[in-house]
Amino acid sequence: MLFCTGLTTVHAGQKMSFTVRQLCAEYQQGLRRAGCEAKVPVFVKFKDQSGEQLLDKYGCDMVTRIGAVYIANVPTDRLAAMAAEDDVVRIETQLGGRPLLDVTPQWIKSQPVYAGTKLPQAYTGSGVLLGIVDMGFDLTHPTFYNADGTKYRVRGFVDDYYNADETIGTLTPLGREYMTESDILAKAHSGDIEGYHGTHCLSIAAGSGYDTEYRGVAYEADLFAVSTRTGAGAIASPTEVARMKRIFDYAEANHQPCVITYSIGFDYIPGDSELYQEALQGVQGPGKVLVVAAGNSNTYPTYIEKPVGVEVAGSAVRTIDDKSKVYIISDQPFHLKMITIKISEGNEFILKSDSIVFDSEHLPADTTVLNGHHAIVTRQGNFFAFTNRCAPKELNGHEELVLVCAEGSNAAVRMYVDLHSSFLNFGKEALNDGRFCAAERSHNVGVPANLEDVLTVGALAGRLKVNNIEGKEVTRKNETQEGVITKFSSVGPTLDGLTKPDVVAPGLFIIAAGNSYNKSQGTSHISNSTFKGREYPWIALSGTSMATPCAAGVVALWLQADPTLTPEKVKDIIKATSHQVVADLPTPNNTYGYGLIDAYAGLCKILGVETAIPGVSTHQPSALDIRPQGDSQVALRFASAPRHPFTVRLFTLNGQLMGEQTLHPTDATSYSVALPHPSQGVVLVQVDSHEPGVTGSSILRF
């Protein structure tokens, strides 16, 4: 069998995930996966403290460590030998992650948050670090400055497309780091110069908008970007987690809460995500939250379920980039049949007479060829992977596809495609055969969105069309209703039975920053801004990739109010404050989760402020800094010595007056007010004065 060739022992093979076993087999057969170098990034878990010694023994490059899980680059030809070591518990990797490709404030109700409506102050993400792991960054875009373009907000950048000859920046296992404003702006953009995905997503989460209305959600947050290398097999789950850890570590070192937006997905392969999930648990915690995209796999059918008692069920498989892959789960023996089909110029469907049947108990040891289609079936326990590789075919105007179906009335079989493929149902009318119309749109949330410990976001249709810079109307086929889930947004349940997504946010035609170094913005190009003599584009894109940074921006607003929020607490807030847009659906459900995220309701929940407190301002003072001093004093620092008396009132967040004091000015600029008793909670401070810029409120944590 393909995946077990060359393994040192059966025991060693059991320690390796499905993808690692395939890599070993491909190496033994002299094959090299596109995008994989001589070393492959993996998660490794060891029994004891011998991890670093074993990594060194096998010539590995250690990247980082999260608890008991190491992330390292391991020579492909030494994976099997290392797995045979007694102290190795498990080795995993996932390769080939893919990007998961204004009106936002009105949908997520963030405007009253910015205005401080019925709140003791405004919330904008100030003091929070918003991180992103993505690709295609234009670091000079004015949206990454403050609103008037005078203050740069990107605190760090790591580029996997580094230039080896570059003199600035520090080279690390994750790429070259640029940690000063001058170095980042000198770098200007990530090495994948034609990309735009990361620029757009970061702008949605936290762009200032500069001179436009296209302001991001947490528009005063600090920013940290890490680029990931694109290409077949290049994005690997271990290095992606290491990149997330780099951002969280920076936030911790600078005493900031942090949320990361992540819009990249991997295929679900049973057993390949155990260490991935453990590592994601390890990097998150109080003030460290990860928000991920559900995926865009619901446009076409992606899932087939053949229950016991049904003899056969299947569908055609679309071939993209000369390959397609179908994953199969079954505890009982079954037959997998492969048939080629021609589509004529008149869209007539003709079944070819020849076919191949794979017996799940006796799989072939190598590739099987049928009419130019190279079929490989591999197995790990009750999990099977069917891979079809072929050259593009144009035979006298005929296109060829492959039909796959599971046979055997005693077997319950589930089949689903990878994130790169889709099923194509042929109904009875087309083929006079109902066996090939079994695919449905469900179970298409990928990894890591299917994991319990992340916040998974689906995409809502908040805008149905835009007018581009040429004045042409741009629409999206089949998107006909605002305020409902988009047609592409992936839905649950997960293949492990979890309800996903957790929440939804706007993800259709979201206008945000584009990459000025990209030669063409295409039909999505909306407008330009001029900054420091350069033209910068604004573009409209759609996807759960766009919904995810929107939700991450909301979490940043919440972290500003409570920097100790955990991922679990964030989900509790979402559960309590999101609202379903379709009334007759249960909560949660596998389309909307708990519903549309609500920035304002969530913030009120965190602060315990359900209504406005009479006499309390909805803004902070501009000429007065209010801070806690020890556990029993409020420190007041004026921009200049006050000339008028001022009154200080102290409240609990539910509006109860704790104390009131009027102070008369001296020549000093600093004053203090004693709390009625030492506090370890939250106190709302209201200051009133005829002094310009002094009247306002602030929330203090003691």
PDB file of C-alpha atoms in Angstrom, residues 427-591:
ATOM      1  CA  GLY A 427     -29.494  13.630 -11.931  1.00  0.00           C
ATOM      2  CA  LYS A 428     -31.675  10.946 -13.443  1.00  0.00           C
ATOM      3  CA  GLU A 429     -32.590  13.201 -16.351  1.00  0.00           C
ATOM      4  CA  ALA A 430     -28.952  13.519 -17.447  1.00  0.00           C
ATOM      5  CA  LEU A 431     -27.840   9.902 -17.127  1.00  0.00           C
ATOM      6  CA  ASN A 432     -31.050   7.995 -16.549  1.00  0.00           C
ATOM      7  CA  ASP A 433     -29.368   6.845 -13.359  1.00  0.00           C
ATOM      8  CA  GLY A 434     -30.053   8.188  -9.850  1.00  0.00           C
ATOM      9  CA  ARG A 435     -26.914   6.786  -8.289  1.00  0.00           C
ATOM     10  CA  PHE A 436     -24.828   9.833  -9.169  1.00  0.00           C
ATOM     11  CA  CYS A 437     -26.830  12.653  -7.589  1.00  0.00           C
ATOM     12  CA  ALA A 438     -26.153  11.932  -3.910  1.00  0.00           C
ATOM     13  CA  ALA A 439     -23.883  14.894  -3.094  1.00  0.00           C
ATOM     14  CA  GLU A 440     -25.108  17.690  -0.812  1.00  0.00           C
ATOM     15  CA  ARG A 441     -23.839  21.002   0.546  1.00  0.00           C
ATOM     16  CA  SER A 442     -22.885  20.281   4.148  1.00  0.00           C
ATOM     17  CA  HIS A 443     -20.011  19.114   6.389  1.00  0.00           C
ATOM     18  CA  ASN A 444     -17.581  21.451   4.558  1.00  0.00           C
ATOM     19  CA  VAL A 445     -15.931  23.379   7.403  1.00  0.00           C
ATOM     20  CA  GLY A 446     -12.197  22.665   7.180  1.00  0.00           C
ATOM     21  CA  VAL A 447      -9.293  22.804   9.618  1.00  0.00           C
ATOM     22  CA  PRO A 448      -8.723  24.683  11.960  1.00  0.00           C
ATOM     23  CA  ALA A 449     -12.285  26.055  11.736  1.00  0.00           C
ATOM     24  CA  ASN A 450     -13.667  22.664  12.775  1.00  0.00           C
ATOM     25  CA  LEU A 451     -11.783  22.711  16.085  1.00  0.00           C
ATOM     26  CA  GLU A 452     -13.614  23.456  19.316  1.00  0.00           C
ATOM     27  CA  ASP A 453     -11.008  25.856  20.705  1.00  0.00           C
ATOM     28  CA  VAL A 454     -11.196  28.523  17.994  1.00  0.00           C
ATOM     29  CA  LEU A 455     -13.852  31.101  17.135  1.00  0.00           C
ATOM     30  CA  THR A 456     -15.158  30.124  13.677  1.00  0.00           C
ATOM     31  CA  VAL A 457     -16.769  32.789  11.488  1.00  0.00           C
ATOM     32  CA  GLY A 458     -19.176  32.449   8.564  1.00  0.00           C
ATOM     33  CA  ALA A 459     -19.989  35.129   5.987  1.00  0.00           C
ATOM     34  CA  LEU A 460     -23.205  37.164   5.875  1.00  0.00           C
ATOM     35  CA  ALA A 461     -24.402  38.978   2.749  1.00  0.00           C
ATOM     36  CA  GLY A 462     -24.264  42.576   3.924  1.00  0.00           C
ATOM     37  CA  ARG A 463     -24.024  44.173   0.460  1.00  0.00           C
ATOM     38  CA  LEU A 464     -25.172  42.686  -2.863  1.00  0.00           C
ATOM     39  CA  LYS A 465     -23.304  44.902  -5.316  1.00  0.00           C
ATOM     40  CA  VAL A 466     -20.711  47.657  -5.722  1.00  0.00           C
ATOM     41  CA  ASN A 467     -19.806  50.150  -8.416  1.00  0.00           C
ATOM     42  CA  ASN A 468     -16.141  49.958  -9.334  1.00  0.00           C
ATOM     43  CA  ILE A 469     -13.761  52.756 -10.267  1.00  0.00           C
ATOM     44  CA  GLU A 470     -14.950  52.563 -13.899  1.00  0.00           C
ATOM     45  CA  GLY A 471     -18.567  53.023 -12.818  1.00  0.00           C
ATOM     46  CA  LYS A 472     -19.509  49.450 -13.669  1.00  0.00           C
ATOM     47  CA  GLU A 473     -21.834  47.550 -11.360  1.00  0.00           C
ATOM     48  CA  VAL A 474     -20.264  44.404  -9.927  1.00  0.00           C
ATOM     49  CA  THR A 475     -22.511  41.641  -8.589  1.00  0.00           C
ATOM     50  CA  ARG A 476     -22.071  38.026  -7.592  1.00  0.00           C
ATOM     51  CA  LYS A 477     -24.095  35.260  -9.176  1.00  0.00           C
ATOM     52  CA  ASN A 478     -26.755  33.672  -6.942  1.00  0.00           C
ATOM     53  CA  GLU A 479     -26.378  36.282  -4.162  1.00  0.00           C
ATOM     54  CA  THR A 480     -29.840  37.855  -4.144  1.00  0.00           C
ATOM     55  CA  GLN A 481     -30.732  38.663  -0.537  1.00  0.00           C
ATOM     56  CA  GLU A 482     -29.090  40.892   2.053  1.00  0.00           C
ATOM     57  CA  GLY A 483     -28.888  39.885   5.685  1.00  0.00           C
ATOM     58  CA  VAL A 484     -28.645  36.131   5.144  1.00  0.00           C
ATOM     59  CA  ILE A 485     -25.756  33.700   4.851  1.00  0.00           C
ATOM     60  CA  THR A 486     -23.812  33.899   1.595  1.00  0.00           C
ATOM     61  CA  LYS A 487     -24.066  31.008  -0.846  1.00  0.00           C
ATOM     62  CA  PHE A 488     -20.364  30.197  -0.477  1.00  0.00           C
ATOM     63  CA  SER A 489     -19.984  30.251   3.324  1.00  0.00           C
ATOM     64  CA  SER A 490     -19.094  26.793   4.653  1.00  0.00           C
ATOM     65  CA  VAL A 491     -21.581  25.079   6.941  1.00  0.00           C
ATOM     66  CA  GLY A 492     -21.525  22.320   9.524  1.00  0.00           C
ATOM     67  CA  PRO A 493     -21.777  20.043  11.215  1.00  0.00           C
ATOM     68  CA  THR A 494     -18.104  19.146  11.272  1.00  0.00           C
ATOM     69  CA  LEU A 495     -17.178  15.593  10.400  1.00  0.00           C
ATOM     70  CA  ASP A 496     -16.607  15.101  14.142  1.00  0.00           C
ATOM     71  CA  GLY A 497     -20.173  16.257  14.874  1.00  0.00           C
ATOM     72  CA  LEU A 498     -19.525  19.785  16.219  1.00  0.00           C
ATOM     73  CA  THR A 499     -21.867  22.665  15.415  1.00  0.00           C
ATOM     74  CA  LYS A 500     -19.998  25.233  13.312  1.00  0.00           C
ATOM     75  CA  PRO A 501     -19.630  28.120  12.528  1.00  0.00           C
ATOM     76  CA  ASP A 502     -19.831  29.836  15.917  1.00  0.00           C
ATOM     77  CA  VAL A 503     -20.934  33.221  14.586  1.00  0.00           C
ATOM     78  CA  VAL A 504     -21.344  35.172  11.329  1.00  0.00           C
ATOM     79  CA  ALA A 505     -20.196  38.624  10.164  1.00  0.00           C
ATOM     80  CA  PRO A 506     -20.427  40.561   6.883  1.00  0.00           C
ATOM     81  CA  GLY A 507     -18.359  38.944   4.123  1.00  0.00           C
ATOM     82  CA  LEU A 508     -19.817  40.014   0.743  1.00  0.00           C
ATOM     83  CA  PHE A 509     -18.266  42.906  -1.223  1.00  0.00           C
ATOM     84  CA  ILE A 510     -16.355  44.265   1.765  1.00  0.00           C
ATOM     85  CA  ILE A 511     -14.423  47.384   0.748  1.00  0.00           C
ATOM     86  CA  ALA A 512     -10.980  47.757   2.296  1.00  0.00           C
ATOM     87  CA  ALA A 513      -7.360  48.403   1.357  1.00  0.00           C
ATOM     88  CA  GLY A 514      -5.723  46.837  -1.674  1.00  0.00           C
ATOM     89  CA  ASN A 515      -2.045  46.327  -2.458  1.00  0.00           C
ATOM     90  CA  SER A 516      -0.569  49.311  -4.291  1.00  0.00           C
ATOM     91  CA  TYR A 517       2.321  47.118  -5.484  1.00  0.00           C
ATOM     92  CA  ASN A 518      -0.111  44.817  -7.319  1.00  0.00           C
ATOM     93  CA  LYS A 519      -0.121  45.706 -11.012  1.00  0.00           C
ATOM     94  CA  SER A 520      -3.850  45.209 -11.505  1.00  0.00           C
ATOM     95  CA  GLN A 521      -6.749  45.459  -9.057  1.00  0.00           C
ATOM     96  CA  GLY A 522      -9.274  44.017 -11.555  1.00  0.00           C
ATOM     97  CA  THR A 523     -13.023  44.614 -11.482  1.00  0.00           C
ATOM     98  CA  SER A 524     -12.948  44.869  -7.674  1.00  0.00           C
ATOM     99  CA  HIS A 525     -11.105  48.219  -7.777  1.00  0.00           C
ATOM    100  CA  ILE A 526     -13.375  50.824  -6.116  1.00  0.00           C
ATOM    101  CA  SER A 527     -11.311  53.994  -5.644  1.00  0.00           C
ATOM    102  CA  ASN A 528      -7.874  55.411  -4.827  1.00  0.00           C
ATOM    103  CA  SER A 529      -6.319  57.551  -2.107  1.00  0.00           C
ATOM    104  CA  THR A 530      -3.162  59.600  -2.501  1.00  0.00           C
ATOM    105  CA  PHE A 531      -0.664  59.427   0.356  1.00  0.00           C
ATOM    106  CA  LYS A 532       2.918  60.702   0.353  1.00  0.00           C
ATOM    107  CA  GLY A 533       2.830  60.992  -3.435  1.00  0.00           C
ATOM    108  CA  ARG A 534       1.653  57.410  -4.072  1.00  0.00           C
ATOM    109  CA  GLU A 535      -1.728  56.093  -5.223  1.00  0.00           C
ATOM    110  CA  TYR A 536      -3.298  53.491  -2.935  1.00  0.00           C
ATOM    111  CA  PRO A 537      -6.271  51.349  -4.005  1.00  0.00           C
ATOM    112  CA  TRP A 538      -9.458  50.381  -2.188  1.00  0.00           C
ATOM    113  CA  ILE A 539     -10.996  47.115  -3.380  1.00  0.00           C
ATOM    114  CA  ALA A 540     -14.129  45.049  -2.697  1.00  0.00           C
ATOM    115  CA  LEU A 541     -13.684  41.344  -1.970  1.00  0.00           C
ATOM    116  CA  SER A 542     -15.944  38.568  -0.717  1.00  0.00           C
ATOM    117  CA  GLY A 543     -15.365  35.486   1.415  1.00  0.00           C
ATOM    118  CA  THR A 544     -15.276  34.185   4.945  1.00  0.00           C
ATOM    119  CA  SER A 545     -11.750  35.625   4.745  1.00  0.00           C
ATOM    120  CA  MET A 546     -13.433  39.038   4.931  1.00  0.00           C
ATOM    121  CA  ALA A 547     -15.953  38.102   7.640  1.00  0.00           C
ATOM    122  CA  THR A 548     -13.225  36.764   9.926  1.00  0.00           C
ATOM    123  CA  PRO A 549     -11.223  39.997  10.395  1.00  0.00           C
ATOM    124  CA  CYS A 550     -14.515  41.792  10.969  1.00  0.00           C
ATOM    125  CA  ALA A 551     -15.257  39.491  13.908  1.00  0.00           C
ATOM    126  CA  ALA A 552     -11.639  39.723  15.086  1.00  0.00           C
ATOM    127  CA  GLY A 553     -11.963  43.508  15.143  1.00  0.00           C
ATOM    128  CA  VAL A 554     -15.032  43.175  17.371  1.00  0.00           C
ATOM    129  CA  VAL A 555     -13.061  40.928  19.735  1.00  0.00           C
ATOM    130  CA  ALA A 556     -10.349  43.624  19.829  1.00  0.00           C
ATOM    131  CA  LEU A 557     -12.968  46.157  20.996  1.00  0.00           C
ATOM    132  CA  TRP A 558     -14.004  43.729  23.718  1.00  0.00           C
ATOM    133  CA  LEU A 559     -10.384  43.117  24.751  1.00  0.00           C
ATOM    134  CA  GLN A 560      -9.947  46.852  25.181  1.00  0.00           C
ATOM    135  CA  ALA A 561     -12.742  46.717  27.756  1.00  0.00           C
ATOM    136  CA  ASP A 562     -11.492  43.507  29.392  1.00  0.00           C
ATOM    137  CA  PRO A 563      -7.887  42.536  28.523  1.00  0.00           C
ATOM    138  CA  THR A 564      -8.266  39.224  30.379  1.00  0.00           C
ATOM    139  CA  LEU A 565     -10.931  37.725  28.123  1.00  0.00           C
ATOM    140  CA  THR A 566     -10.286  34.069  27.266  1.00  0.00           C
ATOM    141  CA  PRO A 567     -11.481  32.294  24.099  1.00  0.00           C
ATOM    142  CA  GLU A 568     -14.099  30.542  26.238  1.00  0.00           C
ATOM    143  CA  LYS A 569     -15.357  33.850  27.656  1.00  0.00           C
ATOM    144  CA  VAL A 570     -15.526  35.369  24.160  1.00  0.00           C
ATOM    145  CA  LYS A 571     -17.717  32.468  23.055  1.00  0.00           C
ATOM    146  CA  ASP A 572     -19.921  32.957  26.119  1.00  0.00           C
ATOM    147  CA  ILE A 573     -20.383  36.619  25.163  1.00  0.00           C
ATOM    148  CA  ILE A 574     -21.220  35.661  21.586  1.00  0.00           C
ATOM    149  CA  LYS A 575     -23.681  33.073  22.812  1.00  0.00           C
ATOM    150  CA  ALA A 576     -25.425  35.639  25.019  1.00  0.00           C
ATOM    151  CA  THR A 577     -25.453  38.650  22.676  1.00  0.00           C
ATOM    152  CA  SER A 578     -25.487  37.531  19.018  1.00  0.00           C
ATOM    153  CA  HIS A 579     -28.849  37.438  17.296  1.00  0.00           C
ATOM    154  CA  GLN A 580     -30.264  35.026  14.746  1.00  0.00           C
ATOM    155  CA  VAL A 581     -31.212  36.600  11.433  1.00  0.00           C
ATOM    156  CA  VAL A 582     -33.554  33.719  10.565  1.00  0.00           C
ATOM    157  CA  ALA A 583     -36.208  33.382  13.260  1.00  0.00           C
ATOM    158  CA  ASP A 584     -37.197  29.744  12.819  1.00  0.00           C
ATOM    159  CA  LEU A 585     -33.705  28.272  13.196  1.00  0.00           C
ATOM    160  CA  PRO A 586     -32.461  26.704  16.449  1.00  0.00           C
ATOM    161  CA  THR A 587     -29.581  28.341  18.323  1.00  0.00           C
ATOM    162  CA  PRO A 588     -26.857  27.411  17.656  1.00  0.00           C
ATOM    163  CA  ASN A 589     -27.196  25.951  14.161  1.00  0.00           C
ATOM    164  CA  ASN A 590     -24.828  24.791  11.429  1.00  0.00           C
ATOM    165  CA  THR A 591     -25.418  27.784   9.158  1.00  0.00           C
TER     166      THR A 591
END
